[in-house]
Coordinates of C-alpha atoms in Angstrom, one line a residue:
I207 CA -18.8 22.0 17.8
D208 CA -17.9 23.5 14.5
P209 CA -20.5 25.9 13.2
I210 CA -18.9 26.3 9.8
D211 CA -21.2 23.7 8.3
G212 CA -24.0 26.2 8.9
F213 CA -22.0 29.4 8.1
T214 CA -20.7 28.0 4.8
A215 CA -21.8 24.5 3.7
Q216 CA -25.5 25.0 4.3
A217 CA -25.9 28.8 3.8
L218 CA -23.6 29.3 0.8
V219 CA -24.4 26.0 -1.0
R220 CA -28.1 26.7 -0.6
R221 CA -27.6 30.2 -2.0
A222 CA -25.8 28.7 -5.0
A223 CA -28.6 26.2 -5.5
M224 CA -31.2 28.9 -5.4
S225 CA -29.2 31.0 -7.9
W226 CA -29.2 28.2 -10.4
L227 CA -33.0 27.7 -10.0
E228 CA -33.5 31.5 -10.4
G229 CA -31.6 31.3 -13.7
D230 CA -28.5 33.0 -12.4
V231 CA -25.0 31.6 -12.5
P232 CA -23.8 31.8 -8.9
Y233 CA -20.6 33.8 -9.4
W234 CA -21.7 36.5 -7.0
I235 CA -23.5 36.8 -3.7
T236 CA -25.2 40.1 -2.8
Y237 CA -25.9 39.2 0.8
V238 CA -22.4 39.9 2.1
G239 CA -21.4 43.5 2.4
L240 CA -21.6 45.2 -0.9
G241 CA -21.2 41.9 -2.6
T242 CA -18.7 39.0 -2.6
P243 CA -17.7 36.3 -5.1
L244 CA -19.7 33.2 -4.3
A245 CA -18.2 30.6 -6.6
G246 CA -14.7 32.0 -6.1
G247 CA -14.9 31.4 -2.4
M248 CA -15.0 27.6 -3.3
Q249 CA -16.9 26.4 -0.2
S250 CA -20.3 27.2 -1.8
A251 CA -19.5 24.3 -4.3
A252 CA -21.4 26.5 -6.7
F253 CA -20.8 24.3 -9.8
F254 CA -20.9 20.9 -8.1
P255 CA -23.8 18.8 -9.5
L256 CA -25.1 17.7 -6.0
T257 CA -25.4 21.4 -4.9
I258 CA -28.9 21.6 -6.4
L259 CA -30.1 19.1 -3.7
L260 CA -29.8 22.0 -1.1
R261 CA -33.1 23.2 -2.5
L262 CA -34.7 20.3 -0.7
H263 CA -35.5 20.5 3.0
D264 CA -33.1 17.7 4.0
G265 CA -30.7 18.3 1.0
F266 CA -27.7 18.6 3.2
I267 CA -28.2 15.1 4.5
Y268 CA -28.9 13.7 1.0
I269 CA -25.6 15.2 -0.3
H270 CA -23.6 13.6 2.5
F271 CA -25.3 10.3 2.1
L272 CA -24.7 10.2 -1.6
L273 CA -21.0 11.2 -1.2
Q274 CA -20.5 8.5 1.5
L275 CA -22.2 5.9 -0.8
L276 CA -20.0 7.0 -3.7
A277 CA -16.9 6.8 -1.5
G278 CA -17.8 3.3 -0.3
V279 CA -18.7 1.9 -3.8
T280 CA -15.6 3.3 -5.6
M281 CA -13.3 2.1 -2.8
F282 CA -14.9 -1.4 -3.2
L283 CA -14.3 -1.2 -7.0
F284 CA -10.7 0.0 -6.5
L285 CA -10.0 -2.9 -4.2
K286 CA -11.6 -5.4 -6.6
R287 CA -9.2 -4.1 -9.3
L288 CA -6.4 -5.1 -6.9
K289 CA -7.8 -8.6 -7.1
L290 CA -8.8 -8.8 -3.5
R291 CA -11.5 -11.2 -2.4
Y292 CA -15.1 -10.0 -2.6
S293 CA -15.5 -10.0 1.2
L294 CA -12.3 -8.0 1.7
A295 CA -13.2 -5.5 -0.9
I296 CA -16.6 -5.0 0.8
L297 CA -14.8 -4.6 4.1
G298 CA -12.5 -2.0 2.7
G299 CA -15.3 0.0 1.1
T300 CA -17.3 -0.1 4.3
L301 CA -14.3 1.1 6.4
F302 CA -13.6 4.0 4.0
A303 CA -17.3 5.0 3.8
L304 CA -17.5 5.1 7.7
N305 CA -14.2 6.8 8.3
G306 CA -13.6 9.3 11.2
A307 CA -13.4 12.3 8.9
F308 CA -16.9 11.6 7.5
A309 CA -18.2 11.2 11.0
W310 CA -17.0 14.6 12.2
L311 CA -16.6 16.9 9.2
T312 CA -19.8 18.3 7.8
N313 CA -18.5 21.3 5.9
A314 CA -16.7 21.5 2.6
P315 CA -13.6 19.4 3.4
F316 CA -15.9 16.4 3.7
N317 CA -16.8 16.5 0.0
A318 CA -13.5 16.0 -1.7
I319 CA -12.5 13.0 0.4
A320 CA -15.3 11.0 -1.3
F321 CA -13.5 11.3 -4.7
L322 CA -10.1 9.9 -3.5
P323 CA -11.1 6.3 -4.3
L324 CA -12.5 7.4 -7.7
L325 CA -9.2 8.9 -8.5
M326 CA -7.3 5.8 -7.4
L327 CA -9.7 3.7 -9.5
G328 CA -8.9 5.9 -12.5
V329 CA -5.2 5.2 -12.0
E330 CA -6.0 1.5 -12.0
Y331 CA -8.0 1.8 -15.2
A332 CA -5.0 3.6 -16.8
V333 CA -2.6 0.9 -15.7
I334 CA -4.8 -1.8 -17.2
R335 CA -5.2 0.0 -20.5
S336 CA -1.4 0.7 -20.5
E337 CA -0.5 -2.9 -20.0
K338 CA -2.9 -4.0 -22.8
N339 CA -1.7 -1.2 -25.1
R340 CA -5.3 0.1 -25.5
P341 CA -6.4 3.7 -25.8
G342 CA -8.4 5.5 -23.1
G343 CA -8.3 4.8 -19.4
W344 CA -7.7 8.4 -18.4
L345 CA -11.3 9.7 -18.4
V346 CA -12.0 8.5 -14.8
I347 CA -8.9 10.4 -13.7
A348 CA -10.1 13.6 -15.4
A349 CA -13.6 13.2 -13.9
A350 CA -12.2 12.6 -10.4
I351 CA -9.9 15.6 -10.5
S352 CA -12.7 17.8 -11.8
L353 CA -15.3 16.8 -9.3
S354 CA -12.7 17.1 -6.4
L355 CA -12.2 20.7 -7.4
Y356 CA -15.8 21.5 -8.0
C357 CA -17.0 20.1 -4.7
G358 CA -15.7 23.0 -2.6
F359 CA -12.3 22.5 -1.0
P360 CA -9.1 22.7 -3.1
E361 CA -6.8 21.8 -0.2
T362 CA -8.5 18.3 0.1
A363 CA -8.4 18.0 -3.6
F364 CA -4.7 18.7 -3.5
L365 CA -4.1 16.0 -0.9
N366 CA -6.1 13.5 -3.1
A367 CA -3.8 14.3 -6.0
L368 CA -0.7 13.8 -3.9
F369 CA -2.0 10.4 -2.7
A370 CA -3.0 9.3 -6.1
A371 CA 0.4 10.4 -7.6
G372 CA 2.1 8.3 -5.0
W373 CA 0.0 5.3 -5.9
G374 CA 0.6 6.0 -9.6
I375 CA 4.4 5.9 -9.0
V376 CA 4.0 2.6 -7.1
R377 CA 2.1 1.0 -10.0
M378 CA 4.5 2.4 -12.5
V379 CA 7.4 0.6 -10.8
Q380 CA 5.4 -2.7 -11.2
I381 CA 4.9 -2.6 -15.0
D382 CA 7.2 -3.0 -18.0
R383 CA 9.0 -0.1 -19.7
D384 CA 6.6 0.4 -22.6
S385 CA 3.6 0.3 -20.3
K386 CA 5.3 2.9 -18.1
K387 CA 5.4 5.4 -21.0
R388 CA 1.8 4.8 -21.8
L389 CA 0.7 5.1 -18.2
F390 CA 2.6 8.4 -17.9
K391 CA 0.9 9.8 -21.0
K392 CA -2.5 8.7 -19.7
A393 CA -1.9 10.3 -16.3
I394 CA -0.9 13.6 -17.9
A395 CA -3.9 13.5 -20.2
G396 CA -6.3 12.8 -17.4
S397 CA -4.7 15.6 -15.2
V398 CA -4.8 18.2 -18.0
V399 CA -8.3 17.4 -19.1
G400 CA -9.5 17.4 -15.4
L401 CA -8.0 20.9 -14.9
L402 CA -9.5 22.1 -18.1
L403 CA -12.9 20.8 -17.1
S404 CA -12.5 22.7 -13.8
A405 CA -11.6 26.0 -15.5
P406 CA -14.9 27.8 -14.6
I407 CA -14.3 27.3 -10.9
L408 CA -10.5 27.6 -11.0
V409 CA -10.5 31.0 -12.8
A410 CA -13.0 32.3 -10.3
F411 CA -11.0 31.0 -7.4
I412 CA -7.6 32.2 -8.5
A413 CA -9.0 35.7 -9.3
Y414 CA -10.6 36.0 -5.9
L415 CA -7.6 34.5 -4.0
G416 CA -5.4 37.4 -5.1
V417 CA -7.6 39.9 -3.2
A418 CA -9.2 37.8 -0.5
T419 CA -8.3 37.7 3.2
T420 CA -7.4 34.1 4.0
G421 CA -6.6 34.5 7.7
G422 CA -4.1 32.1 9.1
H423 CA -3.5 30.6 5.6
E424 CA -1.5 33.6 4.5
G425 CA 2.2 33.2 4.1
G426 CA 2.1 29.5 4.8
G427 CA 0.8 30.2 8.3
Y428 CA -0.3 26.6 8.9
A429 CA 2.7 25.0 7.4
Y430 CA 4.4 24.8 10.9
V431 CA 1.4 24.0 13.0
G432 CA 0.6 20.6 14.4
L433 CA -1.4 18.8 17.1
S434 CA 0.4 18.0 20.3
I435 CA 1.8 14.5 20.7
R436 CA 0.1 14.4 24.1
T437 CA -3.3 14.3 22.3
L438 CA -2.3 11.3 20.0
P439 CA -4.5 8.8 22.0
A440 CA -7.5 10.9 21.1
L441 CA -6.9 10.3 17.4
I442 CA -7.7 6.6 18.0
M443 CA -10.1 6.9 21.0
P444 CA -11.6 10.4 20.5
Y445 CA -13.3 10.6 23.9
I446 CA -10.5 9.0 26.0
F447 CA -10.0 12.3 27.8
G448 CA -13.7 13.0 28.3
P449 CA -16.4 14.7 26.3
I450 CA -15.7 17.6 23.8
F451 CA -13.9 20.5 25.6
A452 CA -14.2 18.7 29.0
V453 CA -10.5 19.3 29.7
S454 CA -10.4 20.7 33.3
D455 CA -9.3 17.4 34.9
S456 CA -7.4 15.8 32.1
G457 CA -3.9 17.2 32.7
V458 CA -3.6 18.2 29.0
G459 CA -6.2 20.9 29.0
K460 CA -4.5 23.4 26.7
D461 CA -3.4 20.8 24.2
L462 CA -6.9 19.3 24.2
M463 CA -8.4 22.7 23.5
L464 CA -6.2 22.9 20.4
F465 CA -7.0 19.3 19.5
W466 CA -10.8 19.8 19.5
S467 CA -10.5 23.2 17.7
N468 CA -8.4 21.8 14.9
V469 CA -8.8 18.0 14.5
G470 CA -10.4 16.9 11.2
G471 CA -11.3 13.3 12.1
Y472 CA -10.0 10.2 13.9
L473 CA -8.9 6.7 13.2
T474 CA -11.8 4.3 13.7
A475 CA -11.1 1.2 15.9
P476 CA -11.8 -1.3 13.0
L477 CA -9.4 0.6 10.7
V478 CA -6.6 0.5 13.3
F479 CA -7.2 -3.2 13.9
T480 CA -7.2 -3.9 10.1
A481 CA -4.0 -1.9 9.7
I482 CA -2.3 -3.9 12.4
V483 CA -3.4 -7.2 10.9
G484 CA -2.2 -5.9 7.5

């Protein structure tokens, strides 16, 4: 029901891919008004390596497939680092790769979700290196941060960073004092290098943000907006009230209109079951 995957993800990403192939850095798009920043708008993912696949006929599908594959494999590796059994790590990777956000979101917010497990894996590498008093261990953190920003949606990248920071704090509590100091230094190094690697897109984004119209995002407009509690069952069983926008006989018609217009995914039944068992 969301046409933005066509308006932005397919149209803008393909334009960025074509610009690269034409020998032009895709900082600008001449097809919108008198011209508009292309890379600075972020959702074109202009500097993201997989963007070039939009030159292919089914490139959009290939990008999503590769991102889901990356998400599943890196989640598996992350869980293996936690010393889970092979079968449980496979299950965790599969559940993450088939999550409800990947099922529904086909525009730019989809992309950065795939790099959350990579960022978490980077934290684990940093922990291991810190405990063994060995150099390195922060390069994966830097790569994950950089790719999260380049792939087209800074809000999701910010949520990734918050989640990884929380995990880093948990791991820091579990190690000795000297290792804590080393881990903190590695986390800072990875974060700073990741932001520096992202400078080409961040400079374009920040410069454009100062003059761009951001709609409801202005002034923290969405900071106080939430989905109705009455629609909570639909986050676990998405079609419990009927098909999309079939709200006339549901008794929660207005709330469901808001739900379908704003929801970004759902909790899959196997994930809910696994969480309860956990």
